[in-house]
Structures are given as C-alpha cells and as structure tokens.
C-alpha cells in the first residue's frame, strides 16, 4: 500500500512540475501561448484534475489514520458525572476506577472498542473544573489537550441534576466540535431540563 501511495504522490508531483514548466514557457515565450497543450484552459483543467486526485489521497489518508489509530472519542463532563462508568460499560471491563468521590480520575485513560466496524479510541478524562489539587490540575490539563485532539466528543450530563455552571462552561468549549450529548443515570429521579439541553 505504501508503495502505491508513494507512486501516486510522485505522479502528482511530476504533473505539477510539468504544468509549472508549461507556465514558465508561456511567460518566457508568449508567442507560443497558442500551443494546444499549453493554453490557459488546458492548464487549468490539468490543475483541477490534480487537485481532485490530491483531495482523494487526503481523504484516504484520514480514513487510513482512523482505521489504524481509531476515531479519537473523548468522554467529557464535570467530575463524578459517570464518565469512567461509561468507559467501563462500553469496553465491558472495569479498567477505570469508579468511586463516589469527585476527582477520582486524575489522568486520561485510553481503551479501544469496535463499533460496527469503526474502531474507537475511547479516552476517559478527568472532570474539567478549577481545582487547587496539583495532581488533579495536571489531569484537567491533559483532559483539555485530549479535547483539542478529539475526532468525536461524548459530553456526559446527569439526568438527576440540573445543568450547572460547570456544564455550561464545558459546553462553550465543545459547542463547535463534533459532539454527542449523553444523558446518564436515567434510573434516578429527573432534575435535568431536557428542553434546556436541546437548546
């Protein structure tokens, strides 16, 4: 595969060099600008063909990266919202420590799962909040970094709590990203205003 990709890139590079050479000839020798394979229309057509091929290569590269490394899927939410429980549930294992104490997760934890043929690299994060705890603060910074590199964000909210300022601040960080809102703890009494979440 790498050999084919390398050959395709070399061919596109050679085509670009040929177009550049023809443009230089047209500039240096304007009297030859009516040569059939060097007209502006022909050169623009060739350039567009190259652009199309390069875009196909880029798309293939993105898909290949996802297949090799997994779609980076970051689970975010305030502390103790159930991010680690969700990770454990998705991977069907107890890899993440789960307690009632907010701030238990202090580092990112990565696990892989395959969903309908699409590999996901799930990243459990420390709850994003302001904290005086130096270790937790490092975890929060790593969470922010993971968010910046995410292909997909799972934003977790609690069914049994109203939206908080922490939820709203986090929403502001992710609102322009590819994100799915997950409402957690549906077995508890409802306090979350789902209409507010939709808005």
mmCIF file of C-alpha atoms in Angstrom:
data_model
loop_
_atom_site.group_PDB
_atom_site.id
_atom_site.type_symbol
_atom_site.label_atom_id
_atom_site.label_comp_id
_atom_site.label_asym_id
_atom_site.label_seq_id
_atom_site.Cartn_x
_atom_site.Cartn_y
_atom_site.Cartn_z
ATOM 1 C CA UNK A 1 0.000 0.000 0.000
ATOM 2 C CA UNK A 2 2.798 2.411 0.923
ATOM 3 C CA UNK A 3 4.468 1.768 -2.458
ATOM 4 C CA UNK A 4 1.264 2.568 -4.352
ATOM 5 C CA UNK A 5 0.731 5.717 -2.306
ATOM 6 C CA UNK A 6 4.308 6.820 -2.928
ATOM 7 C CA UNK A 7 3.886 6.215 -6.685
ATOM 8 C CA UNK A 8 0.649 8.216 -6.735
ATOM 9 C CA UNK A 9 2.308 11.129 -4.938
ATOM 10 C CA UNK A 10 5.278 11.028 -7.331
ATOM 11 C CA UNK A 11 2.913 11.077 -10.327
ATOM 12 C CA UNK A 12 1.028 14.096 -8.966
ATOM 13 C CA UNK A 13 4.301 15.879 -8.231
ATOM 14 C CA UNK A 14 5.518 15.199 -11.770
ATOM 15 C CA UNK A 15 2.232 16.511 -13.213
ATOM 16 C CA UNK A 16 2.567 19.710 -11.173
ATOM 17 C CA UNK A 17 6.156 20.180 -12.365
ATOM 18 C CA UNK A 18 5.024 19.746 -15.986
ATOM 19 C CA UNK A 19 2.330 22.396 -15.545
ATOM 20 C CA UNK A 20 4.864 24.764 -13.956
ATOM 21 C CA UNK A 21 7.243 24.198 -16.873
ATOM 22 C CA UNK A 22 4.466 24.982 -19.356
ATOM 23 C CA UNK A 23 3.532 28.152 -17.448
ATOM 24 C CA UNK A 24 7.186 29.257 -17.486
ATOM 25 C CA UNK A 25 7.356 28.656 -21.251
ATOM 26 C CA UNK A 26 4.198 30.739 -21.711
ATOM 27 C CA UNK A 27 5.738 33.567 -19.669
ATOM 28 C CA UNK A 28 9.163 33.436 -21.329
ATOM 29 C CA UNK A 29 7.850 32.835 -24.871
ATOM 30 C CA UNK A 30 4.383 34.410 -25.137
ATOM 31 C CA UNK A 31 4.371 33.849 -28.893
ATOM 32 C CA UNK A 32 3.869 30.116 -28.190
ATOM 33 C CA UNK A 33 0.842 30.537 -25.913
ATOM 34 C CA UNK A 34 -1.452 29.058 -28.535
ATOM 35 C CA UNK A 35 0.249 25.648 -28.411
ATOM 36 C CA UNK A 36 -2.634 23.255 -27.798
ATOM 37 C CA UNK A 37 -1.318 21.597 -24.620
ATOM 38 C CA UNK A 38 -0.176 24.894 -23.036
ATOM 39 C CA UNK A 39 -3.312 27.060 -23.237
ATOM 40 C CA UNK A 40 -4.725 28.529 -20.045
ATOM 41 C CA UNK A 41 -7.855 26.380 -20.317
ATOM 42 C CA UNK A 42 -5.850 23.183 -20.711
ATOM 43 C CA UNK A 43 -3.509 24.044 -17.826
ATOM 44 C CA UNK A 44 -6.444 24.935 -15.554
ATOM 45 C CA UNK A 45 -8.141 21.662 -16.476
ATOM 46 C CA UNK A 46 -4.999 19.688 -15.642
ATOM 47 C CA UNK A 47 -4.623 21.615 -12.361
ATOM 48 C CA UNK A 48 -8.197 20.773 -11.366
ATOM 49 C CA UNK A 49 -7.619 17.086 -12.144
ATOM 50 C CA UNK A 50 -4.541 17.110 -9.897
ATOM 51 C CA UNK A 51 -6.483 18.895 -7.153
ATOM 52 C CA UNK A 52 -9.207 16.223 -7.316
ATOM 53 C CA UNK A 53 -6.636 13.423 -7.066
ATOM 54 C CA UNK A 54 -4.855 15.100 -4.140
ATOM 55 C CA UNK A 55 -8.178 15.514 -2.295
ATOM 56 C CA UNK A 56 -8.866 11.798 -2.818
ATOM 57 C CA UNK A 57 -5.439 10.989 -1.366
ATOM 58 C CA UNK A 58 -6.110 13.212 1.648
ATOM 59 C CA UNK A 59 -9.477 11.537 2.254
ATOM 60 C CA UNK A 60 -7.831 8.132 2.032
ATOM 61 C CA UNK A 61 -5.176 9.285 4.500
ATOM 62 C CA UNK A 62 -7.798 10.393 7.027
ATOM 63 C CA UNK A 63 -9.692 7.115 6.694
ATOM 64 C CA UNK A 64 -6.465 5.146 6.970
ATOM 65 C CA UNK A 65 -5.494 7.014 10.130
ATOM 66 C CA UNK A 66 -8.887 6.245 11.675
ATOM 67 C CA UNK A 67 -8.560 2.550 10.778
ATOM 68 C CA UNK A 68 -5.005 2.406 12.200
ATOM 69 C CA UNK A 69 -5.399 4.547 15.320
ATOM 70 C CA UNK A 70 -9.151 4.594 15.899
ATOM 71 C CA UNK A 71 -11.528 7.532 15.935
ATOM 72 C CA UNK A 72 -10.363 9.588 18.916
ATOM 73 C CA UNK A 73 -13.518 9.671 21.064
ATOM 74 C CA UNK A 74 -13.174 11.736 24.220
ATOM 75 C CA UNK A 75 -15.621 11.326 27.109
ATOM 76 C CA UNK A 76 -16.030 14.650 28.933
ATOM 77 C CA UNK A 77 -18.164 16.088 31.681
ATOM 78 C CA UNK A 78 -17.924 17.571 35.125
ATOM 79 C CA UNK A 79 -16.443 15.490 37.961
ATOM 80 C CA UNK A 80 -18.486 12.468 39.081
ATOM 81 C CA UNK A 81 -20.905 12.599 36.146
ATOM 82 C CA UNK A 82 -20.218 8.955 35.261
ATOM 83 C CA UNK A 83 -17.525 9.184 32.571
ATOM 84 C CA UNK A 84 -15.461 6.293 33.943
ATOM 85 C CA UNK A 85 -18.547 4.118 34.417
ATOM 86 C CA UNK A 86 -19.461 4.824 30.796
ATOM 87 C CA UNK A 87 -15.984 3.825 29.606
ATOM 88 C CA UNK A 88 -16.155 0.595 31.625
ATOM 89 C CA UNK A 89 -19.600 -0.137 30.201
ATOM 90 C CA UNK A 90 -18.513 0.495 26.603
ATOM 91 C CA UNK A 91 -15.450 -1.747 26.838
ATOM 92 C CA UNK A 92 -17.230 -4.336 29.027
ATOM 93 C CA UNK A 93 -14.433 -4.268 31.600
ATOM 94 C CA UNK A 94 -13.562 -2.433 34.821
ATOM 95 C CA UNK A 95 -10.435 -0.597 33.641
ATOM 96 C CA UNK A 96 -11.350 2.793 35.126
ATOM 97 C CA UNK A 97 -11.619 3.303 38.878
ATOM 98 C CA UNK A 98 -15.141 4.353 39.861
ATOM 99 C CA UNK A 99 -15.982 5.948 43.231
ATOM 100 C CA UNK A 100 -18.471 8.447 44.617
ATOM 101 C CA UNK A 101 -15.594 10.889 45.206
ATOM 102 C CA UNK A 102 -15.413 13.691 42.602
ATOM 103 C CA UNK A 103 -11.943 13.913 41.069
ATOM 104 C CA UNK A 104 -11.150 10.180 41.263
ATOM 105 C CA UNK A 105 -9.963 10.152 37.637
ATOM 106 C CA UNK A 106 -6.812 12.244 37.556
ATOM 107 C CA UNK A 107 -5.359 11.226 34.220
ATOM 108 C CA UNK A 108 -6.627 10.269 30.801
ATOM 109 C CA UNK A 109 -7.265 6.570 30.237
ATOM 110 C CA UNK A 110 -7.409 5.146 26.699
ATOM 111 C CA UNK A 111 -9.130 1.959 25.603
ATOM 112 C CA UNK A 112 -10.173 0.613 22.209
ATOM 113 C CA UNK A 113 -13.557 -0.680 21.116
ATOM 114 C CA UNK A 114 -15.011 -1.545 17.715
ATOM 115 C CA UNK A 115 -18.480 -0.212 16.912
ATOM 116 C CA UNK A 116 -19.990 -1.636 13.716
ATOM 117 C CA UNK A 117 -16.587 -1.929 12.096
ATOM 118 C CA UNK A 118 -15.374 1.515 13.178
ATOM 119 C CA UNK A 119 -12.508 1.424 15.682
ATOM 120 C CA UNK A 120 -12.916 3.940 18.501
ATOM 121 C CA UNK A 121 -10.082 5.054 20.739
ATOM 122 C CA UNK A 122 -12.074 5.948 23.845
ATOM 123 C CA UNK A 123 -10.448 8.484 26.138
ATOM 124 C CA UNK A 124 -11.788 8.803 29.685
ATOM 125 C CA UNK A 125 -10.857 12.202 31.100
ATOM 126 C CA UNK A 126 -10.575 13.860 34.473
ATOM 127 C CA UNK A 127 -13.596 16.020 35.219
ATOM 128 C CA UNK A 128 -12.879 19.513 33.938
ATOM 129 C CA UNK A 129 -13.083 22.025 36.758
ATOM 130 C CA UNK A 130 -10.982 24.585 38.603
ATOM 131 C CA UNK A 131 -9.065 22.845 41.374
ATOM 132 C CA UNK A 132 -6.315 23.602 43.873
ATOM 133 C CA UNK A 133 -5.127 19.969 43.854
ATOM 134 C CA UNK A 134 -1.921 19.991 41.793
ATOM 135 C CA UNK A 135 -2.279 16.365 40.619
ATOM 136 C CA UNK A 136 -5.915 16.843 39.622
ATOM 137 C CA UNK A 137 -4.966 20.096 37.840
ATOM 138 C CA UNK A 138 -2.464 18.166 35.682
ATOM 139 C CA UNK A 139 -5.245 15.684 34.852
ATOM 140 C CA UNK A 140 -7.572 18.551 33.890
ATOM 141 C CA UNK A 141 -4.894 19.975 31.558
ATOM 142 C CA UNK A 142 -4.481 16.550 29.937
ATOM 143 C CA UNK A 143 -8.254 16.398 29.526
ATOM 144 C CA UNK A 144 -8.214 19.765 27.748
ATOM 145 C CA UNK A 145 -5.408 18.532 25.474
ATOM 146 C CA UNK A 146 -7.377 15.366 24.633
ATOM 147 C CA UNK A 147 -10.401 17.544 23.824
ATOM 148 C CA UNK A 148 -8.315 19.567 21.384
ATOM 149 C CA UNK A 149 -7.257 16.389 19.558
ATOM 150 C CA UNK A 150 -10.667 14.675 19.563
ATOM 151 C CA UNK A 151 -12.437 13.480 16.425
ATOM 152 C CA UNK A 152 -15.633 12.987 18.441
ATOM 153 C CA UNK A 153 -16.728 14.155 21.895
ATOM 154 C CA UNK A 154 -19.178 12.368 24.190
ATOM 155 C CA UNK A 155 -20.490 15.083 26.534
ATOM 156 C CA UNK A 156 -21.991 13.447 29.628
ATOM 157 C CA UNK A 157 -24.749 15.068 31.713
ATOM 158 C CA UNK A 158 -26.588 13.703 34.747
ATOM 159 C CA UNK A 159 -30.327 13.073 34.470
ATOM 160 C CA UNK A 160 -30.693 13.610 38.209
ATOM 161 C CA UNK A 161 -29.082 17.085 38.286
ATOM 162 C CA UNK A 162 -29.953 20.447 36.798
ATOM 163 C CA UNK A 163 -27.444 21.964 34.379
ATOM 164 C CA UNK A 164 -24.644 23.594 36.348
ATOM 165 C CA UNK A 165 -22.227 26.400 35.532
ATOM 166 C CA UNK A 166 -19.572 23.684 35.054
ATOM 167 C CA UNK A 167 -21.795 22.002 32.425
ATOM 168 C CA UNK A 168 -22.382 25.316 30.646
ATOM 169 C CA UNK A 169 -18.673 26.242 30.646
ATOM 170 C CA UNK A 170 -17.772 22.869 29.201
ATOM 171 C CA UNK A 171 -20.484 23.214 26.574
ATOM 172 C CA UNK A 172 -18.932 26.538 25.497
ATOM 173 C CA UNK A 173 -15.618 24.736 24.964
ATOM 174 C CA UNK A 174 -17.115 21.983 22.773
ATOM 175 C CA UNK A 175 -20.099 23.651 21.086
ATOM 176 C CA UNK A 176 -18.376 23.950 17.694
ATOM 177 C CA UNK A 177 -16.963 20.416 17.758
ATOM 178 C CA UNK A 178 -18.428 17.079 16.651
ATOM 179 C CA UNK A 179 -20.154 16.095 19.874
ATOM 180 C CA UNK A 180 -22.907 13.830 21.144
ATOM 181 C CA UNK A 181 -24.709 14.658 24.388
ATOM 182 C CA UNK A 182 -25.157 11.593 26.599
ATOM 183 C CA UNK A 183 -27.690 11.794 29.424
ATOM 184 C CA UNK A 184 -26.506 9.470 32.184
ATOM 185 C CA UNK A 185 -28.118 7.997 35.330
ATOM 186 C CA UNK A 186 -31.590 7.729 33.777
ATOM 187 C CA UNK A 187 -32.603 5.346 36.570
ATOM 188 C CA UNK A 188 -32.577 8.218 39.099
ATOM 189 C CA UNK A 189 -35.149 10.968 39.641
ATOM 190 C CA UNK A 190 -35.268 13.509 36.835
ATOM 191 C CA UNK A 191 -33.988 17.001 37.536
ATOM 192 C CA UNK A 192 -32.364 17.750 34.187
ATOM 193 C CA UNK A 193 -34.391 20.019 31.902
ATOM 194 C CA UNK A 194 -34.078 18.170 28.581
ATOM 195 C CA UNK A 195 -35.522 21.139 26.664
ATOM 196 C CA UNK A 196 -32.691 23.293 28.014
ATOM 197 C CA UNK A 197 -30.193 20.641 26.918
ATOM 198 C CA UNK A 198 -31.663 20.635 23.387
ATOM 199 C CA UNK A 199 -31.404 24.428 23.204
#
